């Protein structure tokens, strides 16, 4: 198994990021949006880990990746709680219905 | 201080000094009316309006005061073995004998005061013999001390003080009792004042003021006695103002009557004019002498000379420098006073000014020309007030002060006093000829008699003046009370032209009044020297005036005026009696309703009538005159020629060889003839009607109008003082209204205008700016709010687009 190089990892990370963003922008389901967020975060994580492997960044990148995972878990817990409350109030989780904060 | 020494003496069992006892008795007599005043002022706090108790308190206070004064007089007489009553040649010796005792007592007890005495024995060989000083003085309380200058409450007692105390308290007691009857209609909750007309045609009514009247009377008695007891001129001034105040309150007793309140103001203001002079005189004395005290004062072993000693020394003579411009002051030991080795002196003109200043106070208080106009108006007060305050005592205080201050007066001042008195006595007597108000006749007569007293002081008839003061007090208070009795009996009719024949209805009043009239007219049995009191005292004055005018032929007027006025006095007093009591009733209504008064009012009349008739018994050899003359500080055993601006010779008036004694019988006869002529004329005019008074009135209508107008003094003062004040006030008003008010008004409108501009600026510019900021912010916010769609996916879009744009910008701008 030969070394595929940094660019390959960056490509995967970019694809993951774009997929996440597209998922966030298109999904009307709140859970879908959360999933898109996970994709975006993991895209970023791939980049961190890749840079730590191929550049002089060292273990720092991997540490930051770990922090991102932990924060993603916390964020997911909060976001799910918001989603549950949103459902309680609107009997749906369609994010387009949550436009009450508009100006 | 002095009280402390008194108790000390008693507790030690040493015989207290004569001076202490006299001081104690007179102080009690003096302070009792003050206590009475305090009780009566707060009468309504513990009693009610209808209670007569206030009057009884007042009578008790002044009555006990009289007993104290009488006791003091008798005690003094016994202590001096009545030396004052013996022949003048002897009493100097015996008085000094007594005073010597007092001196010894002083040494033992260490008192602050003493009977100041010069031992006549020591000087008996050196002519002229030094006169013995016969007064007691001391200090109650020291108010202030400025290094050598002190202001204190002092007492000064000599035979004059004692006589005045006894006279004032006795007359006051009689009048207090009379007033219980006279003021009886004030004992009501609803007193209707018939003199005050309201707009609705009714009369003013108010609660009765019986207790208040007696409170004022007590205050007056206290103040008057204070003047007499005062040991320094400053203290005299304090009580001088207090009697002025009580006089003001009493004149204005019926304050709701316009005439009464105006009269009260007039009396007060006229007196202030005189007091202005008094103040100036006091300032001169204070500056030049450094003391206000009358008598010498011993502190430790040093005796500080009082005013009288400083001016007159021990021999009663002014120590004038050779050029006549300075008067050297004397110390208490008979030498020239010195300070820092230089002899103390006062400019002669300043001494004259001080004398004239103090006399100006007397002019005001005694209603002398030119300040005489207030006294007739003061008759607005209730009649007992007129009797006590405005005839017998307060107005006599001016004479008393002039007499007390006699040692300080230079011959120039005395000449002024004589002429003021001379003018006054004539003017007032002529006005009294035409007045028909019974009280005003008496008021003008009072002014005239006070003029006699002033004249007597001016012509060196010191004893005669005070002699007349005392006799006048008795017969004038008697006559005022009689007039009060008439007024009360006739239900407040005062006009004599509506009376007549009243002697049938008011026997006691009529005949006691007749005693007063005979007394004031100075009638006597021709050929003998037996007459009523006024005969002796007026006789003494006329004799002094004659002696004076014989020595100073240029001043003959000073004799002629009182002589002629004696006739006028007799005329108008008999006219009063005939119009009121004799003849037939002129107003049937008044006569029908008139009645004699209850005994509470007639008893004082009878008592006073006895004294008015007999108080001067013996004339100038009698006890009263001798008592008074005993106090004379400037004895005149020989003529005194003045060297000052006024070249006059003062006659001698002591002893059988004196100038006055020589002319006495002539003067007495002339005065008697004058009085008899006056009486006869009155009889012919008003009883026999041989001459019709109306015809005379028509014939001399000019003179008559002039007299009815009171010599036009009121009009003159109106023109001289009141009118100019009105004109100046009118100017001030027009200046205020024409200049000051427009300035103020334009300033105000300018301020209003500025404020309006300021408001407009605030509302448009400042507010507009603030509003603009607000509006802009609001509009910007409003326009920006459309971005905030609330759509989550859109936001993600924008984030993505933003990130892409950021990266784009990053890559294009950062160089490779």
XYZ file of C-alpha atoms in Angstrom, chain A residues 25-80:
56
model
C -28.023 24.427 2.729
C -30.486 22.065 1.190
C -31.957 19.931 3.978
C -35.179 21.313 5.535
C -35.080 18.623 8.192
C -33.266 19.897 11.317
C -31.601 16.534 11.897
C -30.276 16.643 8.342
C -28.790 19.984 8.959
C -27.056 18.612 12.060
C -25.665 15.804 9.968
C -24.304 18.389 7.504
C -22.598 20.106 10.405
C -20.953 16.785 11.371
C -19.708 16.402 7.818
C -18.236 19.903 7.792
C -16.505 19.309 11.125
C -15.116 15.962 10.026
C -13.876 17.482 6.780
C -11.946 19.939 8.851
C -10.701 17.079 11.099
C -9.313 15.197 8.078
C -7.414 18.358 7.134
C -5.955 18.748 10.660
C -4.829 15.121 10.846
C -3.371 15.276 7.326
C -1.443 18.410 8.087
C -0.136 16.866 11.307
C 1.115 13.844 9.355
C 2.694 15.670 6.422
C 3.907 18.958 7.781
C 5.858 20.178 10.850
C 2.635 20.716 12.733
C 3.200 17.502 14.670
C 0.832 16.223 17.261
C -0.883 19.600 17.578
C -3.152 18.892 14.627
C -4.261 15.568 16.063
C -4.924 17.180 19.455
C -7.074 19.864 17.823
C -8.916 17.142 15.924
C -9.684 15.430 19.239
C -10.995 18.733 20.637
C -13.179 19.193 17.567
C -14.675 15.730 18.074
C -15.432 16.493 21.706
C -16.968 19.859 20.806
C -18.981 18.226 18.033
C -20.419 15.793 20.564
C -21.327 18.633 22.893
C -22.743 20.653 20.050
C -24.803 17.698 18.895
C -26.257 17.260 22.397
C -27.257 20.927 22.572
C -28.547 20.964 19.028
C -30.663 17.847 19.638
